[in-house]
Amino acid sequence: MPAWRSWLATPRFAIAAVRAGHWTGTANRLSPSRVDWPAIAAVEAATLKPSTAPPPLRSFAAIHAPAPRSMRDDPRAAAIIRQRRSAVDMDGRTGLSIDVFFGMLARTLPDRSHPPWTAADFPARIHLCLFVHRIDGLSPGLYVLMRDEARIDAFRAACHDGFAWGHVVSSGIPLYALSLGDCREAVTHASCFQAIAGDSAFSLGMVADFARTLEEDGAWAYRRLFWETGLIGQVLYLEAEAAGVRSTGMGCYFDDFVHRLLGIDLGDDAWQSLYHFTVGGAVEDERLTTLPAYDQLPPERIKPSRSL
Ligand SMILES: Cc1cc2nc3c(=O)[nH]c(=O)nc-3n(C[C@H](O)[C@H](O)[C@H](O)COP(=O)(O)O)c2cc1C
């Protein structure tokens, strides 16, 4: 058997646990039928990337710029990457300091000088609609982080005209307060009634500058918008772990509901909500087993790389 196959094999402890298990009830048979979702195949075909001109070459050194010394020598990076997990439940109590919150948001900005943005060769088209619940020193409410501040007038014109648009100057980033107040219930509803959206310190919807991006770059940019939301999500996952809290990316949300909250015209696709995220104090689920990362590999294969 090739070595990689043995790494994929079911761990012995799991087989033993199943053997020793006490079974109750009757298991359902998995359905042999297959459900077709033609819309997904149609979207896949419509958004295939055609051959496009390569982006302007940036030097290898610019893309792989070494992390600042303070980061490189910090042994926590490897530990944080390996310990990252999604929260399945939030405690409804834990908050974050305003400095940590501002720092997390700053890392989602498309500043090319640090990863993962050094690897992104496309413009920022995703903005963050933040539902603040428990940030010390910041009033709960709806905020927006304009990741491309040049689009503030266009986005503002598309939203409810009653929003305040007060720049949170102390953040040092393009963060604006739209409407203050308790938004836990609203964002829980917007996130398919998932309690983790309201029981966190803050949660957010990622809203794309949608029609313009597809008009300018073609239908395949639909996929690129999701790459961008994914990058922002992974930054937040690691930032949450580093801050001693936890987070979850949420693909289940009601986009029309989010658009209604913001006042965005439902009949228009200029702006489109694409992904949700939540950050807060996690409640461990005792029924889940967590093994060390790469536990199936022999120890000599998981020595941390020096650059981490
Ligand atoms: C595209 C996508 C959508 C997801 N949507 C949800 C969601 O709506 N609610 C949720 O609780 N978790 C959601 N998750 C998180 C997954 O449940 C989680 O990543 C998975 O259980 C693996 O756990 P891990 O992130 O700890 O490795 C989503 C993950 C992905 C990749």
Coordinates of C-alpha atoms and ligand atoms in Angstrom, one line a residue:
M1 CA 0.0 0.0 0.0
P2 CA 1.5 3.4 -0.9
A3 CA 2.3 5.5 2.2
W4 CA -0.3 8.2 1.4
R5 CA -3.0 5.6 1.5
S6 CA -2.1 4.6 5.1
W7 CA -2.4 8.3 6.1
L8 CA -6.0 8.3 4.8
A9 CA -6.9 5.1 6.6
T10 CA -9.5 5.3 9.3
P11 CA -7.6 5.7 12.7
R12 CA -7.6 2.5 14.7
F13 CA -9.0 4.3 17.8
A14 CA -12.1 5.2 15.7
I15 CA -12.6 1.6 14.6
A16 CA -12.3 0.4 18.2
A17 CA -14.8 3.0 19.4
V18 CA -17.3 1.9 16.8
R19 CA -16.8 -1.8 17.7
A20 CA -17.3 -1.1 21.4
G21 CA -20.3 1.3 20.7
H22 CA -23.7 0.5 22.0
W23 CA -26.2 1.1 19.1
T24 CA -29.7 2.2 19.5
G25 CA -32.5 2.8 17.0
T26 CA -32.4 1.9 13.3
A27 CA -30.1 3.6 10.9
N28 CA -31.6 5.0 7.7
R29 CA -30.3 3.6 4.5
L30 CA -28.6 6.2 2.4
S31 CA -30.8 7.0 -0.6
P32 CA -29.3 5.5 -3.8
S33 CA -31.0 8.2 -5.9
R34 CA -29.1 11.3 -7.1
V35 CA -30.6 14.7 -7.1
D36 CA -29.7 16.9 -10.0
W37 CA -29.3 20.6 -9.5
P38 CA -29.2 21.9 -13.1
A39 CA -28.8 25.5 -12.0
I40 CA -25.4 24.7 -10.4
A41 CA -24.1 23.1 -13.7
A42 CA -25.4 26.1 -15.6
V43 CA -23.6 28.5 -13.3
E44 CA -20.4 26.5 -13.5
A45 CA -20.5 26.5 -17.3
A46 CA -21.4 30.2 -17.5
T47 CA -18.6 31.3 -15.2
L48 CA -15.7 29.3 -16.7
K49 CA -12.7 31.6 -17.0
P50 CA -11.7 32.3 -20.6
S51 CA -8.0 32.8 -21.3
T52 CA -7.2 36.4 -20.2
A53 CA -4.1 38.5 -20.4
P54 CA -1.7 37.7 -17.5
P55 CA -1.7 40.3 -14.7
P56 CA 1.3 42.6 -14.7
L57 CA 4.3 40.7 -13.4
R58 CA 5.2 41.4 -9.9
S59 CA 8.6 40.3 -8.7
F60 CA 8.9 37.0 -6.8
A61 CA 10.3 39.0 -3.9
A62 CA 7.2 41.2 -3.8
I63 CA 4.8 38.3 -3.7
H64 CA 6.9 36.3 -1.2
A65 CA 8.0 39.2 0.9
P66 CA 9.2 37.8 4.2
A67 CA 6.9 38.5 7.1
P68 CA 8.2 41.1 9.5
R69 CA 10.7 39.8 11.9
S70 CA 8.3 40.1 14.9
M71 CA 5.9 37.8 13.1
R72 CA 8.5 35.3 11.8
D73 CA 9.9 34.7 15.3
D74 CA 6.5 34.4 16.8
P75 CA 6.0 30.6 17.3
R76 CA 2.3 31.2 17.6
A77 CA 1.6 31.4 13.8
A78 CA 2.1 27.7 13.2
A79 CA 0.1 26.8 16.3
I80 CA -2.7 29.2 15.4
I81 CA -3.0 27.8 11.8
R82 CA -3.1 24.3 13.1
Q83 CA -5.6 24.9 16.0
R84 CA -8.2 26.8 13.8
R85 CA -11.6 25.3 14.1
S86 CA -15.1 26.6 13.3
A87 CA -17.3 27.4 16.3
V88 CA -20.5 25.4 16.4
D89 CA -22.0 27.4 19.3
M90 CA -21.3 30.8 20.8
D91 CA -21.6 31.7 24.5
G92 CA -23.6 35.0 24.1
R93 CA -21.3 36.7 26.6
T94 CA -17.7 37.0 25.4
G95 CA -16.8 40.4 23.9
L96 CA -13.6 41.8 22.4
S97 CA -11.7 45.0 23.1
I98 CA -12.1 47.7 20.6
D99 CA -8.3 47.6 19.7
V100 CA -8.5 43.9 18.9
F101 CA -11.6 44.5 16.8
F102 CA -10.1 47.3 14.8
G103 CA -6.9 45.2 14.4
M104 CA -8.9 42.3 13.0
L105 CA -10.7 44.5 10.5
A106 CA -7.5 46.2 9.4
R107 CA -6.0 42.8 8.5
T108 CA -8.9 42.2 6.1
L109 CA -8.0 45.3 4.1
P110 CA -6.4 44.6 0.7
D111 CA -3.0 46.0 1.8
R112 CA -0.5 44.2 -0.5
S113 CA 2.3 44.3 2.1
H114 CA 1.1 41.2 4.1
P115 CA -0.3 37.8 3.3
P116 CA -2.7 36.7 2.0
W117 CA -3.2 39.9 0.0
T118 CA 0.3 39.7 -1.5
A119 CA -1.1 36.8 -3.5
A120 CA -4.3 38.5 -4.7
D121 CA -3.9 40.2 -8.1
F122 CA -7.4 41.5 -8.3
P123 CA -9.0 44.7 -6.9
A124 CA -11.1 44.7 -3.7
R125 CA -14.7 44.3 -4.5
I126 CA -16.1 43.0 -1.2
H127 CA -17.2 45.2 1.6
L128 CA -18.1 44.2 5.2
C129 CA -21.5 44.9 6.7
L130 CA -20.8 44.5 10.4
F131 CA -23.3 43.6 13.1
V132 CA -21.6 44.7 16.3
H133 CA -22.9 43.0 19.5
R134 CA -20.1 43.0 22.2
I135 CA -17.2 45.3 21.5
D136 CA -15.9 47.1 24.5
G137 CA -16.1 50.9 23.9
L138 CA -18.1 50.6 20.6
S139 CA -21.9 50.9 20.5
P140 CA -23.8 47.9 19.2
G141 CA -25.2 48.4 15.7
L142 CA -24.7 48.2 12.0
Y143 CA -21.4 49.3 10.6
V144 CA -19.7 49.0 7.2
L145 CA -16.0 48.6 6.4
M146 CA -15.4 50.0 2.9
R147 CA -12.5 47.8 1.6
D148 CA -12.4 50.1 -1.4
E149 CA -13.1 53.5 0.0
A150 CA -13.5 55.0 -3.5
R151 CA -16.9 53.2 -3.7
I152 CA -18.4 54.8 -0.7
D153 CA -20.6 57.2 -2.6
A154 CA -22.0 54.5 -4.9
F155 CA -22.7 52.2 -2.0
R156 CA -24.2 54.9 0.1
A157 CA -26.5 55.9 -2.7
A158 CA -27.7 52.3 -2.9
C159 CA -28.6 52.0 0.8
H160 CA -31.3 53.4 3.0
D161 CA -31.0 57.2 3.1
G162 CA -31.5 57.3 6.9
F163 CA -28.1 55.8 7.7
A164 CA -25.7 58.0 9.6
W165 CA -22.4 57.1 7.8
G166 CA -20.4 58.4 10.7
H167 CA -16.7 57.7 10.2
V168 CA -15.3 55.8 13.2
V169 CA -12.1 58.0 13.0
S170 CA -10.4 56.3 16.0
S171 CA -10.3 53.0 14.0
G172 CA -7.8 54.4 11.5
I173 CA -9.6 52.5 8.8
P174 CA -12.6 53.1 6.5
L175 CA -15.2 52.0 9.1
Y176 CA -18.5 53.8 9.2
A177 CA -21.4 53.6 11.7
L178 CA -24.7 53.3 9.8
S179 CA -27.3 52.7 12.5
L180 CA -26.8 52.0 16.3
G181 CA -28.9 49.6 18.3
D182 CA -29.2 45.9 19.1
C183 CA -29.0 43.9 15.9
R184 CA -28.6 40.4 17.3
E185 CA -32.1 39.3 16.3
A186 CA -31.9 40.8 12.8
V187 CA -28.6 39.2 12.0
T188 CA -29.7 35.8 13.4
H189 CA -32.6 36.0 11.1
A190 CA -30.4 37.1 8.2
S191 CA -28.1 34.1 8.9
C192 CA -30.8 31.4 8.4
F193 CA -31.8 31.7 12.1
Q194 CA -28.3 30.4 13.2
A195 CA -27.8 31.5 16.8
I196 CA -24.1 31.8 16.3
A197 CA -24.7 35.0 14.4
G198 CA -26.3 36.8 17.3
D199 CA -24.5 35.1 20.2
S200 CA -21.0 36.3 19.0
A201 CA -19.0 39.5 19.6
F202 CA -19.7 40.5 16.1
S203 CA -20.9 39.0 12.8
L204 CA -20.9 40.3 9.3
G205 CA -22.2 40.0 5.8
M206 CA -19.8 40.3 2.9
V207 CA -21.4 42.5 0.2
A208 CA -20.0 42.5 -3.3
D209 CA -19.8 45.3 -5.8
F210 CA -21.4 42.8 -8.0
A211 CA -22.8 44.0 -11.4
R212 CA -19.9 46.3 -12.0
T213 CA -17.4 43.6 -11.4
L214 CA -19.1 41.2 -13.8
E215 CA -19.6 43.9 -16.4
E216 CA -15.9 44.9 -16.3
D217 CA -14.3 41.5 -15.9
G218 CA -16.8 39.1 -17.3
A219 CA -19.0 36.4 -15.8
W220 CA -16.0 34.4 -14.5
A221 CA -15.4 37.1 -12.0
Y222 CA -18.3 35.6 -10.1
R223 CA -15.9 33.0 -8.9
R224 CA -13.3 35.5 -8.1
L225 CA -15.7 37.4 -5.8
F226 CA -16.0 34.1 -3.8
W227 CA -12.2 33.7 -3.7
E228 CA -12.1 37.2 -2.2
T229 CA -14.8 36.4 0.4
G230 CA -12.9 33.2 1.2
L231 CA -9.6 35.1 1.7
I232 CA -11.3 37.5 4.1
G233 CA -12.9 34.6 5.9
Q234 CA -9.5 32.8 6.4
V235 CA -8.0 36.1 7.7
L236 CA -10.8 36.4 10.2
Y237 CA -10.5 32.7 11.2
L238 CA -6.8 33.2 12.1
E239 CA -7.3 36.6 13.7
A240 CA -10.1 35.1 15.9
E241 CA -7.8 32.2 17.1
A242 CA -5.0 34.7 17.7
A243 CA -7.3 36.8 19.9
G244 CA -8.3 33.7 21.9
V245 CA -11.8 33.6 20.5
R246 CA -13.3 31.5 17.6
S247 CA -15.2 32.1 14.4
T248 CA -17.3 30.4 11.7
G249 CA -17.9 31.1 8.1
M250 CA -21.6 30.9 7.2
G251 CA -22.7 30.0 3.7
C252 CA -26.3 29.8 4.9
Y253 CA -28.0 33.3 4.9
F254 CA -30.9 35.0 3.3
D255 CA -29.5 37.5 0.8
D256 CA -32.9 39.3 0.2
F257 CA -33.2 39.8 3.9
V258 CA -29.7 41.4 4.1
H259 CA -30.5 43.6 1.1
R260 CA -33.7 44.7 2.8
L261 CA -31.8 45.6 6.0
L262 CA -29.4 47.7 4.0
G263 CA -32.2 49.2 1.8
I264 CA -30.6 47.7 -1.3
D265 CA -33.1 47.4 -4.2
L266 CA -34.1 43.7 -4.5
G267 CA -34.7 44.0 -8.2
D268 CA -31.1 45.2 -8.9
D269 CA -27.9 43.2 -8.7
A270 CA -25.5 46.2 -8.3
W271 CA -24.7 45.0 -4.8
Q272 CA -25.0 41.4 -3.7
S273 CA -24.5 39.7 -0.3
L274 CA -22.2 36.7 -0.8
Y275 CA -21.0 35.2 2.5
H276 CA -21.5 35.6 6.3
F277 CA -19.1 35.3 9.2
T278 CA -19.3 35.4 13.0
V279 CA -16.6 35.9 15.6
G280 CA -17.0 35.4 19.4
G281 CA -16.6 33.1 22.4
A282 CA -17.1 29.5 21.4
V283 CA -18.9 26.9 23.5
E284 CA -17.1 23.5 23.0
D285 CA -19.3 20.7 21.9
E286 CA -18.3 17.8 24.1
R287 CA -19.6 15.3 21.6
L288 CA -16.9 16.2 19.1
T289 CA -13.4 14.8 19.2
T290 CA -10.6 17.0 18.2
L291 CA -7.3 15.4 17.2
P292 CA -4.0 17.3 16.8
A293 CA -3.6 18.6 13.2
Y294 CA -2.1 16.1 10.9
D295 CA -2.3 13.4 13.6
Q296 CA -2.4 10.7 10.9
L297 CA 1.1 11.6 9.7
P298 CA 4.3 10.2 11.1
P299 CA 5.9 12.9 13.5
E300 CA 8.9 13.5 11.2
R301 CA 6.5 14.8 8.5
I302 CA 4.8 17.4 10.7
K303 CA 7.9 19.3 11.9
P304 CA 6.8 23.0 11.6
S305 CA 8.4 24.7 8.6
R306 CA 10.9 27.4 9.7
S307 CA 9.0 30.1 7.9
L308 CA 6.0 29.6 10.1
Ligands
LIG1 C1 -18.8 27.2 2.1 C2 -19.0 26.9 3.6 C3 -20.2 27.3 4.2 C4 -20.4 27.1 5.5 N1 -21.6 27.5 6.1 C5 -21.8 27.3 7.4 C6 -23.0 27.7 8.0 O1 -23.9 28.3 7.4 N2 -23.1 27.5 9.4 C7 -22.1 26.9 10.1 O2 -22.4 26.7 11.3 N3 -21.0 26.5 9.6 C8 -20.8 26.7 8.2 N4 -19.6 26.4 7.7 C9 -18.5 25.9 8.5 C10 -18.4 24.4 8.5 O3 -19.4 23.8 9.3 C11 -17.0 24.0 9.0 O4 -16.0 24.6 8.2 C12 -16.9 22.5 8.9 O5 -17.7 21.9 9.9 C13 -15.4 22.0 9.2 O6 -15.0 22.5 10.4 P1 -13.7 23.3 10.6 O7 -13.8 24.6 9.9 O8 -13.5 23.4 12.1 O9 -12.5 22.5 9.9 C14 -19.4 26.5 6.3 C15 -18.2 26.1 5.7 C16 -18.0 26.3 4.4 C17 -16.7 25.9 3.7

